[in-house]
Tab-separated table of C-alpha atoms in Angstrom:
chain	number	residue	atom	x	y	z
A	1	MET	CA	60.316	-14.265	5.003
A	2	SER	CA	56.721	-15.785	5.826
A	3	ALA	CA	56.959	-19.196	6.848
A	4	SER	CA	53.857	-21.340	6.859
A	5	PRO	CA	53.290	-23.347	10.632
A	6	GLN	CA	55.350	-26.273	11.538
A	7	ARG	CA	54.038	-29.675	11.219
A	8	PRO	CA	55.141	-33.143	11.929
A	9	SER	CA	58.022	-34.654	9.155
A	10	LEU	CA	55.655	-36.911	6.896
A	11	SER	CA	56.348	-40.471	6.473
A	12	LEU	CA	58.602	-41.708	3.410
A	13	VAL	CA	55.888	-43.878	2.140
A	14	PRO	CA	55.963	-43.608	-1.436
A	15	ALA	CA	52.448	-42.776	-2.499
A	16	ALA	CA	53.065	-40.352	0.197
A	17	ARG	CA	56.325	-38.989	-0.838
A	18	GLU	CA	55.064	-38.607	-4.470
A	19	ARG	CA	52.304	-35.947	-3.107
A	20	LEU	CA	54.235	-33.983	-1.495
A	21	ASP	CA	56.896	-33.400	-4.419
A	22	GLU	CA	53.662	-32.886	-6.640
A	23	ALA	CA	52.389	-29.956	-3.971
A	24	GLU	CA	56.143	-28.633	-3.600
A	25	ALA	CA	56.628	-28.359	-7.208
A	26	PHE	CA	53.311	-26.851	-7.746
A	27	THR	CA	53.763	-24.362	-4.928
A	28	LEU	CA	57.229	-23.244	-6.748
A	29	GLN	CA	55.640	-23.119	-10.080
A	30	LEU	CA	52.952	-21.057	-8.758
A	31	GLY	CA	55.225	-18.582	-6.615
A	32	VAL	CA	57.449	-17.846	-10.159
A	33	ALA	CA	54.292	-17.093	-12.356
A	34	LEU	CA	52.785	-14.667	-9.330
A	35	HIS	CA	56.203	-13.065	-9.320
A	36	ARG	CA	56.943	-12.827	-13.245
A	37	TYR	CA	53.057	-10.960	-13.060
A	38	GLY	CA	54.222	-8.106	-11.008
A	39	VAL	CA	52.893	-9.191	-7.553
A	40	PRO	CA	54.462	-7.324	-4.581
A	41	SER	CA	57.104	-9.432	-2.623
A	42	HIS	CA	54.896	-9.402	1.319
A	43	ARG	CA	51.908	-10.294	-1.086
A	44	LEU	CA	53.989	-12.987	-2.665
A	45	GLU	CA	54.994	-14.642	0.211
A	46	ALA	CA	51.525	-14.663	2.234
A	47	ALA	CA	50.333	-15.993	-1.099
A	48	LEU	CA	52.735	-18.981	-1.286
A	49	SER	CA	52.213	-19.675	2.833
A	50	GLN	CA	48.795	-20.269	2.098
A	51	VAL	CA	48.632	-22.561	-0.068
A	52	ALA	CA	51.577	-24.567	1.424
A	53	GLN	CA	49.375	-24.310	4.455
A	54	ARG	CA	46.776	-25.847	2.815
A	55	LEU	CA	48.574	-28.786	1.102
A	56	GLY	CA	50.113	-29.805	3.644
A	57	VAL	CA	53.863	-28.394	3.350
A	58	THR	CA	56.523	-27.224	4.781
A	59	GLY	CA	57.862	-24.120	3.111
A	60	ALA	CA	60.202	-20.924	3.996
A	61	PHE	CA	59.283	-18.462	0.832
A	62	PHE	CA	61.837	-15.205	0.269
A	63	SER	CA	60.650	-12.885	-2.636
A	64	MET	CA	63.232	-10.560	-3.985
A	65	PRO	CA	62.281	-8.165	-7.143
A	66	THR	CA	64.464	-10.515	-9.560
A	67	GLY	CA	64.327	-13.676	-7.190
A	68	LEU	CA	62.867	-16.029	-5.597
A	69	ILE	CA	64.214	-18.491	-2.848
A	70	VAL	CA	62.082	-21.528	-1.198
A	71	ALA	CA	63.124	-23.334	1.500
A	72	PHE	CA	61.129	-26.928	2.020
A	73	GLY	CA	60.928	-29.623	4.812
A	74	GLU	CA	62.629	-28.775	7.683
A	75	GLY	CA	66.081	-29.388	9.736
A	76	ALA	CA	68.440	-31.262	8.078
A	77	GLU	CA	65.671	-32.645	5.519
A	78	GLN	CA	65.388	-28.878	4.568
A	79	ARG	CA	65.717	-28.166	0.229
A	80	THR	CA	66.313	-25.135	-0.828
A	81	ARG	CA	65.608	-23.378	-4.584
A	82	VAL	CA	66.845	-20.516	-5.590
A	83	GLU	CA	65.173	-19.055	-9.043
A	84	ARG	CA	66.182	-16.121	-10.957
A	85	VAL	CA	63.119	-14.082	-12.529
A	86	GLU	CA	62.984	-11.491	-14.415
A	87	PRO	CA	60.761	-8.472	-13.378
A	88	GLY	CA	57.994	-9.058	-15.927
A	89	GLU	CA	55.249	-6.609	-16.862
A	90	LEU	CA	52.028	-6.066	-14.291
A	91	ASP	CA	49.507	-8.789	-15.728
A	92	LEU	CA	46.389	-8.763	-13.409
A	93	GLY	CA	44.310	-11.200	-15.622
A	94	LYS	CA	47.244	-13.537	-15.355
A	95	GLN	CA	47.410	-12.382	-11.877
A	96	GLY	CA	43.564	-13.586	-11.319
A	97	ALA	CA	42.933	-16.353	-13.288
A	98	LEU	CA	46.402	-18.043	-11.100
A	99	ASP	CA	44.686	-17.100	-7.583
A	100	GLU	CA	42.041	-18.901	-9.195
A	101	VAL	CA	44.076	-22.295	-9.313
A	102	ALA	CA	45.438	-21.262	-6.554
A	103	ARG	CA	42.687	-21.370	-4.744
A	104	GLU	CA	40.643	-24.307	-6.203
A	105	VAL	CA	43.759	-26.582	-5.510
A	106	GLY	CA	43.789	-25.262	-1.950
A	107	GLU	CA	40.567	-26.966	-1.507
A	108	GLY	CA	40.901	-29.854	-2.812
A	109	VAL	CA	38.740	-29.551	-6.437
A	110	MET	CA	41.953	-30.181	-8.488
A	111	SER	CA	45.492	-31.805	-7.317
A	112	PRO	CA	48.641	-29.945	-7.442
A	113	ALA	CA	49.214	-31.896	-10.737
A	114	GLU	CA	46.970	-30.204	-12.837
A	115	GLY	CA	47.121	-27.392	-11.136
A	116	ALA	CA	50.871	-27.130	-12.363
A	117	ARG	CA	49.455	-28.237	-16.128
A	118	ARG	CA	46.782	-24.763	-15.326
A	119	ILE	CA	49.985	-22.826	-14.908
A	120	GLU	CA	51.792	-23.540	-17.549
A	121	ALA	CA	48.406	-22.925	-19.757
A	122	ILE	CA	48.224	-19.688	-18.529
A	123	VAL	CA	51.654	-18.566	-18.612
A	124	SER	CA	51.504	-19.429	-22.383
A	125	ARG	CA	48.448	-17.595	-23.074
A	126	PRO	CA	49.312	-14.857	-25.621
A	127	PRO	CA	48.315	-11.324	-24.221
A	128	PRO	CA	44.070	-10.529	-23.696
A	129	TYR	CA	44.683	-7.489	-25.965
A	130	GLY	CA	46.178	-6.857	-29.447
A	131	ARG	CA	48.588	-4.094	-31.087
A	132	LEU	CA	46.119	-1.801	-32.075
A	133	THR	CA	44.094	-1.913	-28.330
A	134	THR	CA	47.408	-1.226	-26.966
A	135	THR	CA	48.504	1.685	-29.057
A	136	VAL	CA	44.923	3.327	-28.509
A	137	ALA	CA	45.099	2.536	-25.089
A	138	PHE	CA	49.073	4.427	-24.893
A	139	ALA	CA	47.218	7.332	-26.808
A	140	VAL	CA	44.349	7.638	-24.307
A	141	ALA	CA	46.155	7.572	-21.438
A	142	SER	CA	48.319	10.244	-22.654
A	143	ALA	CA	45.724	12.301	-23.666
A	144	THR	CA	43.680	11.991	-20.409
A	145	ALA	CA	46.169	12.796	-18.212
A	146	VAL	CA	46.949	16.191	-20.083
A	147	MET	CA	43.627	17.100	-18.964
A	148	TYR	CA	43.993	16.260	-15.534
A	149	LEU	CA	47.409	18.172	-15.675
A	150	GLY	CA	45.567	21.427	-16.733
A	151	GLY	CA	46.126	20.735	-20.467
A	152	GLY	CA	43.468	22.203	-22.774
A	153	PHE	CA	41.957	20.684	-25.898
A	154	GLY	CA	44.835	21.488	-28.225
A	155	ASP	CA	47.331	19.751	-25.609
A	156	MET	CA	45.250	16.770	-25.626
A	157	LEU	CA	45.429	16.259	-29.471
A	158	ALA	CA	49.265	16.513	-29.088
A	159	CYS	CA	49.510	13.838	-26.527
A	160	LEU	CA	47.505	11.480	-28.271
A	161	GLY	CA	50.012	11.541	-31.513
A	162	ILE	CA	52.437	10.858	-28.541
A	163	GLY	CA	51.299	8.530	-27.516
A	164	VAL	CA	51.335	6.864	-30.768
A	165	VAL	CA	54.736	7.327	-30.842
A	166	ILE	CA	55.661	6.583	-27.230
A	167	SER	CA	53.677	3.104	-28.052
A	168	GLY	CA	55.643	2.066	-31.369
A	169	LEU	CA	58.947	2.665	-29.512
A	170	ALA	CA	58.009	0.598	-26.825
A	171	THR	CA	57.227	-1.953	-29.520
A	172	LEU	CA	60.844	-1.776	-31.020
A	173	ALA	CA	62.101	-2.254	-27.731
A	174	GLY	CA	60.645	-5.410	-26.841
A	175	ARG	CA	61.908	-6.793	-30.075
A	176	SER	CA	65.901	-5.288	-29.019
A	177	PRO	CA	67.392	-5.456	-25.492
A	178	SER	CA	69.881	-2.996	-26.177
A	179	LEU	CA	67.080	-0.728	-26.765
A	180	GLY	CA	65.075	-1.991	-23.784
A	181	ARG	CA	68.008	-1.274	-21.717
A	182	LEU	CA	68.075	2.644	-23.381
A	183	PHE	CA	63.659	2.527	-23.722
A	184	GLU	CA	62.941	5.566	-21.247
A	185	ALA	CA	65.937	7.808	-21.825
A	186	ALA	CA	64.561	7.114	-25.728
A	187	ALA	CA	61.111	7.497	-24.785
A	188	ALA	CA	61.753	10.933	-23.117
A	189	LEU	CA	63.965	12.332	-25.563
A	190	THR	CA	61.289	11.964	-28.509
A	191	CYS	CA	58.429	12.699	-26.272
A	192	ALA	CA	60.315	16.596	-25.448
A	193	LEU	CA	61.695	16.688	-29.016
A	194	LEU	CA	57.830	16.094	-30.181
A	195	ALA	CA	56.779	18.567	-27.269
A	196	LYS	CA	58.954	21.051	-28.164
A	197	GLY	CA	58.600	20.982	-31.704
A	198	LEU	CA	54.161	21.013	-31.546
A	199	ALA	CA	54.558	23.990	-29.134
A	200	SER	CA	56.541	25.871	-31.710
A	201	LEU	CA	54.338	25.450	-34.465
A	202	GLY	CA	51.522	26.704	-31.755
A	203	LEU	CA	49.932	23.643	-31.066
A	204	VAL	CA	50.982	23.486	-27.454
A	205	THR	CA	50.272	25.563	-24.687
A	206	ALA	CA	51.093	23.363	-21.677
A	207	LEU	CA	54.693	22.004	-22.373
A	208	HIS	CA	55.553	20.681	-19.070
A	209	SER	CA	52.067	19.163	-18.728
A	210	VAL	CA	52.569	17.440	-22.311
A	211	ILE	CA	55.576	15.791	-21.885
A	212	VAL	CA	55.111	14.246	-17.758
A	213	ALA	CA	51.367	13.537	-19.607
A	214	GLY	CA	53.398	11.911	-23.137
A	215	LEU	CA	55.028	9.840	-20.296
A	216	ILE	CA	52.151	9.399	-18.149
A	217	VAL	CA	52.679	5.403	-18.986
A	218	LEU	CA	56.528	4.812	-18.075
A	219	LEU	CA	56.604	7.476	-14.725
A	220	PRO	CA	57.655	4.995	-11.917
A	221	GLY	CA	54.994	5.966	-9.594
A	222	LEU	CA	53.568	2.748	-8.536
A	223	SER	CA	56.642	0.967	-8.213
A	224	LEU	CA	57.758	3.856	-5.393
A	225	THR	CA	54.437	3.596	-3.754
A	226	THR	CA	54.606	-0.029	-4.007
A	227	ALA	CA	58.459	-0.167	-2.517
A	228	LEU	CA	57.957	2.132	0.278
A	229	ASN	CA	54.589	-0.245	0.881
A	230	GLU	CA	56.907	-3.160	1.163
A	231	LEU	CA	59.735	-1.314	3.285
A	232	ALA	CA	56.336	-0.694	5.851
A	233	MET	CA	55.615	-4.498	5.895
A	234	ARG	CA	59.176	-4.619	6.618
A	235	HIS	CA	60.389	-6.242	3.382
A	236	LEU	CA	63.214	-4.493	3.584
A	237	VAL	CA	65.742	-6.317	0.523
A	238	ALA	CA	62.840	-5.786	-1.850
A	239	GLY	CA	61.815	-2.643	-0.971
A	240	THR	CA	65.273	-1.318	-1.111
A	241	ALA	CA	65.971	-2.592	-4.451
A	242	ARG	CA	62.168	-1.411	-6.049
A	243	LEU	CA	62.886	1.567	-4.760
A	244	ALA	CA	66.523	2.103	-6.218
A	245	ASN	CA	65.307	0.871	-9.612
A	246	ALA	CA	61.968	3.630	-9.629
A	247	CYS	CA	65.150	6.217	-8.834
A	248	VAL	CA	67.202	4.602	-11.830
A	249	VAL	CA	63.836	4.983	-13.698
A	250	PHE	CA	63.119	8.670	-12.778
A	251	VAL	CA	66.504	9.690	-13.534
A	252	GLN	CA	66.916	7.973	-17.149
A	253	LEU	CA	63.489	10.013	-17.805
A	254	GLY	CA	64.463	13.223	-16.523
A	255	PHE	CA	68.078	12.722	-18.615
A	256	GLY	CA	66.227	12.079	-21.986
A	257	VAL	CA	63.376	15.053	-21.201
A	258	ALA	CA	67.016	17.784	-20.200
A	259	LEU	CA	68.618	16.144	-23.190
A	260	GLY	CA	65.609	16.643	-25.541
A	261	LEU	CA	64.149	20.264	-24.203
A	262	GLN	CA	68.045	21.096	-24.986
A	263	LEU	CA	67.963	19.984	-28.732
A	264	GLY	CA	64.567	21.717	-29.507
A	265	ASN	CA	65.858	24.834	-29.125
A	266	LEU	CA	66.609	24.402	-32.394
A	267	TRP	CA	63.224	24.538	-33.566
A	268	PRO	CA	61.592	28.263	-34.156
A	269	PRO	CA	60.257	30.215	-30.626
A	270	ALA	CA	56.971	28.850	-29.679
A	271	PRO	CA	54.150	32.189	-30.494
A	272	ALA	CA	52.124	32.889	-27.685
A	273	VAL	CA	49.208	31.101	-27.534
A	274	ALA	CA	46.257	31.592	-25.563
A	275	LEU	CA	45.135	28.152	-23.169
A	276	SER	CA	41.903	26.852	-24.287
A	277	PRO	CA	40.878	25.044	-20.985
A	278	VAL	CA	38.435	22.180	-20.495
A	279	PRO	CA	34.910	22.124	-18.960
A	280	ALA	CA	35.002	21.670	-15.031
A	281	TRP	CA	32.885	18.912	-15.430
A	282	LEU	CA	34.678	17.409	-18.116
A	283	PRO	CA	36.988	15.215	-16.068
A	284	TRP	CA	34.755	13.564	-14.223
A	285	VAL	CA	32.623	12.652	-17.232
A	286	ALA	CA	35.775	10.688	-18.482
A	287	LEU	CA	37.272	8.986	-15.950
A	288	PRO	CA	35.135	5.872	-17.289
A	289	LEU	CA	37.820	7.399	-20.185
A	290	ALA	CA	40.970	7.757	-18.286
A	291	ALA	CA	40.357	4.152	-16.605
A	292	TRP	CA	40.229	2.079	-19.887
A	293	PRO	CA	43.585	2.670	-20.608
A	294	PHE	CA	45.474	1.262	-17.462
A	295	MET	CA	42.724	-1.895	-17.770
A	296	VAL	CA	44.511	-2.899	-21.321
A	297	LEU	CA	48.308	-2.030	-20.173
A	298	PHE	CA	47.823	-3.604	-16.900
A	299	ARG	CA	45.921	-6.023	-18.754
A	300	ALA	CA	43.118	-7.075	-16.614
A	301	ARG	CA	39.886	-8.720	-17.704
A	302	ARG	CA	37.171	-7.509	-19.617
A	303	ARG	CA	34.749	-7.821	-17.021
A	304	ASP	CA	36.474	-6.179	-14.538
A	305	LEU	CA	35.871	-2.387	-16.421
A	306	TRP	CA	33.374	-0.924	-14.446
A	307	PRO	CA	34.582	-2.180	-11.202
A	308	ILE	CA	38.149	-0.371	-12.476
A	309	VAL	CA	35.570	2.595	-12.732
A	310	ALA	CA	34.040	2.879	-10.192
A	311	SER	CA	37.785	2.528	-8.556
A	312	GLY	CA	38.797	5.994	-10.227
A	313	PHE	CA	35.876	7.606	-8.626
A	314	LEU	CA	36.539	6.881	-5.301
A	315	ALA	CA	40.068	7.323	-6.196
A	316	VAL	CA	39.509	10.666	-7.544
A	317	GLY	CA	36.700	11.977	-5.347
A	318	GLY	CA	38.588	10.338	-2.187
A	319	ALA	CA	41.589	12.931	-3.053
A	320	LYS	CA	39.602	15.934	-3.485
A	321	LEU	CA	37.672	15.507	-0.435
A	322	GLY	CA	41.141	14.783	1.240
A	323	ALA	CA	42.643	17.799	0.121
A	324	ALA	CA	39.459	20.124	1.411
A	325	LEU	CA	40.212	18.406	4.798
A	326	LEU	CA	43.528	17.992	5.463
A	327	GLY	CA	45.106	19.437	2.172
A	328	PRO	CA	47.046	18.484	-1.186
A	329	MET	CA	49.828	16.790	-0.031
A	330	LEU	CA	47.627	14.306	2.402
A	331	GLY	CA	44.275	14.613	-0.213
A	332	GLY	CA	45.803	11.174	-1.403
A	333	PHE	CA	45.458	9.249	1.872
A	334	LEU	CA	42.035	9.591	1.665
A	335	GLY	CA	41.913	8.446	-1.910
A	336	ALA	CA	43.741	5.613	-1.030
A	337	LEU	CA	41.903	4.983	1.720
A	338	MET	CA	38.990	4.915	-0.498
A	339	VAL	CA	40.290	2.806	-3.178
A	340	GLY	CA	41.592	0.165	-0.465
A	341	LEU	CA	38.514	-0.363	1.869
A	342	GLY	CA	36.402	-0.429	-2.267
A	343	SER	CA	38.814	-2.944	-3.560
A	344	ASN	CA	38.747	-5.823	-0.478
A	345	ALA	CA	35.265	-5.346	-0.606
A	346	TRP	CA	34.966	-5.884	-3.918
A	347	ALA	CA	37.363	-8.897	-3.457
A	348	ARG	CA	35.799	-10.451	-0.561
A	349	TYR	CA	32.645	-10.556	-2.351
A	350	THR	CA	33.774	-11.927	-6.013
A	351	ARG	CA	36.553	-13.380	-4.543
A	352	ARG	CA	38.744	-12.327	-7.021
A	353	PRO	CA	42.186	-10.364	-6.430
A	354	ALA	CA	41.792	-7.632	-4.637
A	355	ALA	CA	44.420	-5.911	-6.918
A	356	SER	CA	41.959	-6.079	-10.221
A	357	THR	CA	40.777	-2.751	-8.728
A	358	LEU	CA	43.270	-1.491	-6.482
A	359	VAL	CA	45.998	-0.778	-8.890
A	360	PRO	CA	44.382	0.645	-11.511
A	361	GLY	CA	43.183	3.174	-9.028
A	362	LEU	CA	45.610	3.822	-7.229
A	363	ILE	CA	47.404	4.699	-10.848
A	364	LEU	CA	45.483	8.076	-10.668
A	365	LEU	CA	46.819	9.179	-7.551
A	366	VAL	CA	50.787	8.459	-7.428
A	367	PRO	CA	53.024	10.992	-7.303
A	368	GLY	CA	54.824	10.121	-10.561
A	369	SER	CA	54.732	13.659	-12.163
A	370	LEU	CA	55.813	15.106	-9.029
A	371	GLY	CA	59.347	12.773	-9.448
A	372	MET	CA	59.721	14.160	-12.805
A	373	THR	CA	58.953	17.751	-12.115
A	374	SER	CA	61.413	17.859	-9.113
A	375	LEU	CA	63.622	16.550	-12.172
A	376	ARG	CA	62.901	19.172	-14.035
A	377	SER	CA	63.903	21.781	-11.513
A	378	LEU	CA	67.087	19.904	-10.223
A	379	LEU	CA	68.497	20.163	-13.953
A	380	GLU	CA	67.558	23.432	-13.995
A	381	ARG	CA	69.644	24.066	-11.151
A	382	ASN	CA	66.486	25.135	-9.204
A	383	VAL	CA	68.318	23.025	-6.406
A	384	ILE	CA	65.805	24.142	-3.604
A	385	GLY	CA	62.807	24.019	-5.520
A	386	GLY	CA	63.713	20.599	-7.054
A	387	VAL	CA	64.443	19.249	-3.216
A	388	GLU	CA	61.419	20.729	-1.973
A	389	THR	CA	59.091	19.043	-5.272
A	390	ALA	CA	60.917	15.841	-4.372
A	391	PHE	CA	60.109	16.010	-1.071
A	392	THR	CA	56.419	16.485	-1.540
A	393	MET	CA	56.521	13.925	-3.919
A	394	THR	CA	57.828	11.372	-0.802
A	395	LEU	CA	55.036	12.572	1.398
A	396	VAL	CA	52.308	11.761	-1.153
A	397	ALA	CA	53.558	8.380	-1.515
A	398	ILE	CA	53.572	7.539	2.490
A	399	ALA	CA	50.018	9.109	2.669
A	400	LEU	CA	49.150	6.281	0.037
A	401	VAL	CA	50.881	3.877	1.607
A	402	ALA	CA	49.045	4.968	4.847
A	403	GLY	CA	45.731	4.907	3.510
A	404	LEU	CA	46.285	1.655	2.074
A	405	LEU	CA	47.651	-0.442	5.398
A	406	ILE	CA	44.870	1.512	7.354
A	407	ALA	CA	42.032	0.034	4.373
A	408	ASN	CA	43.895	-3.263	5.023
A	409	ALA	CA	43.357	-2.989	9.093
A	410	LEU	CA	40.163	-2.135	8.823
A	411	LEU	CA	38.728	-4.723	6.228
A	412	PRO	CA	41.059	-7.179	4.973
A	413	ALA	CA	40.746	-8.995	2.240
A	414	ARG	CA	40.509	-12.768	2.789
A	415	ARG	CA	43.221	-13.300	0.428
A	416	SER	CA	46.731	-12.865	-0.215
A	417	LEU	CA	46.100	-11.649	-3.835
């Protein structure tokens, strides 16, 4: 729990009381909005503490993945609010807009009341990218992911189609709460069935890579890394809850894939097809194309595309250099360190949230595919292989968190978001 520094109680003059009420209402509204758009607990509490301090509000803040507790005042006059917040989709664009409002209110450019109206306008904005653009982003993300997982040109074409189908399921899940609760398992089942069917036609050569790439957008590797980061920051409740949620998603995906592969045995046996590997230079050239889908899916601003691409180059280049120096399991440490330093430097220069470039760069490093491999091994009763892969996944996630923590220590961003 974070708290702003204590100060003497304000006089109960009506005008002062009204200003204090507006500041408290703005702070609470800001916290709920930031929570809804995916800000981790440690950054959320630190941001609210900064805002409260600048507005002269005494407050204590406690964030959890499904709720926010805010206490204003001190002693017998303390007032506590509990807000139940449904976890929403990560929206980097709205995070940036909210950060601008918080900065302007804190600097006195606008009043808390005007800031509250700005927050309402930001929350009510429609998504920045349409359904067609989002569908293309799903498809491109899957196609580029299978290239980095060792697939060939045929596998990339197959992932384009699978990505379109998964995007359609996501649209249906957003309209139906009952389907939404089963979305991960249903998507994994569909992906495995399609991949197995395309393999039986000789159109897929790297079956496992195609399945993982088809589900790349749904893999909770980022949630796992965020959970470990929250635990490292001593936010134990939020970190434990987020970690449990990531494990549940992994289990749902693993169950769906296992069921899909079993049902896929009804397809004719796959013919022997030679893999057509992509040239070694193509992953580097295609990196801007690989970064674009996550800008769309994370709803980042269009003007941040090239900083996001630069973050991707830092992530991949740092990971490859780290793998050469420290080994493959710890290579992500250097990648995360470089992404963290680059994002913090960009945030200090532009006065924008570091998360706008940090999250898309980090997504290229998170160990989601290792989690799928571990579950697949366990479901195939390869217990030793499954446990070893799960340990590797955890070690990679810890290396990423260590890189981020050191980056924040060496070059902290000026603001909490």
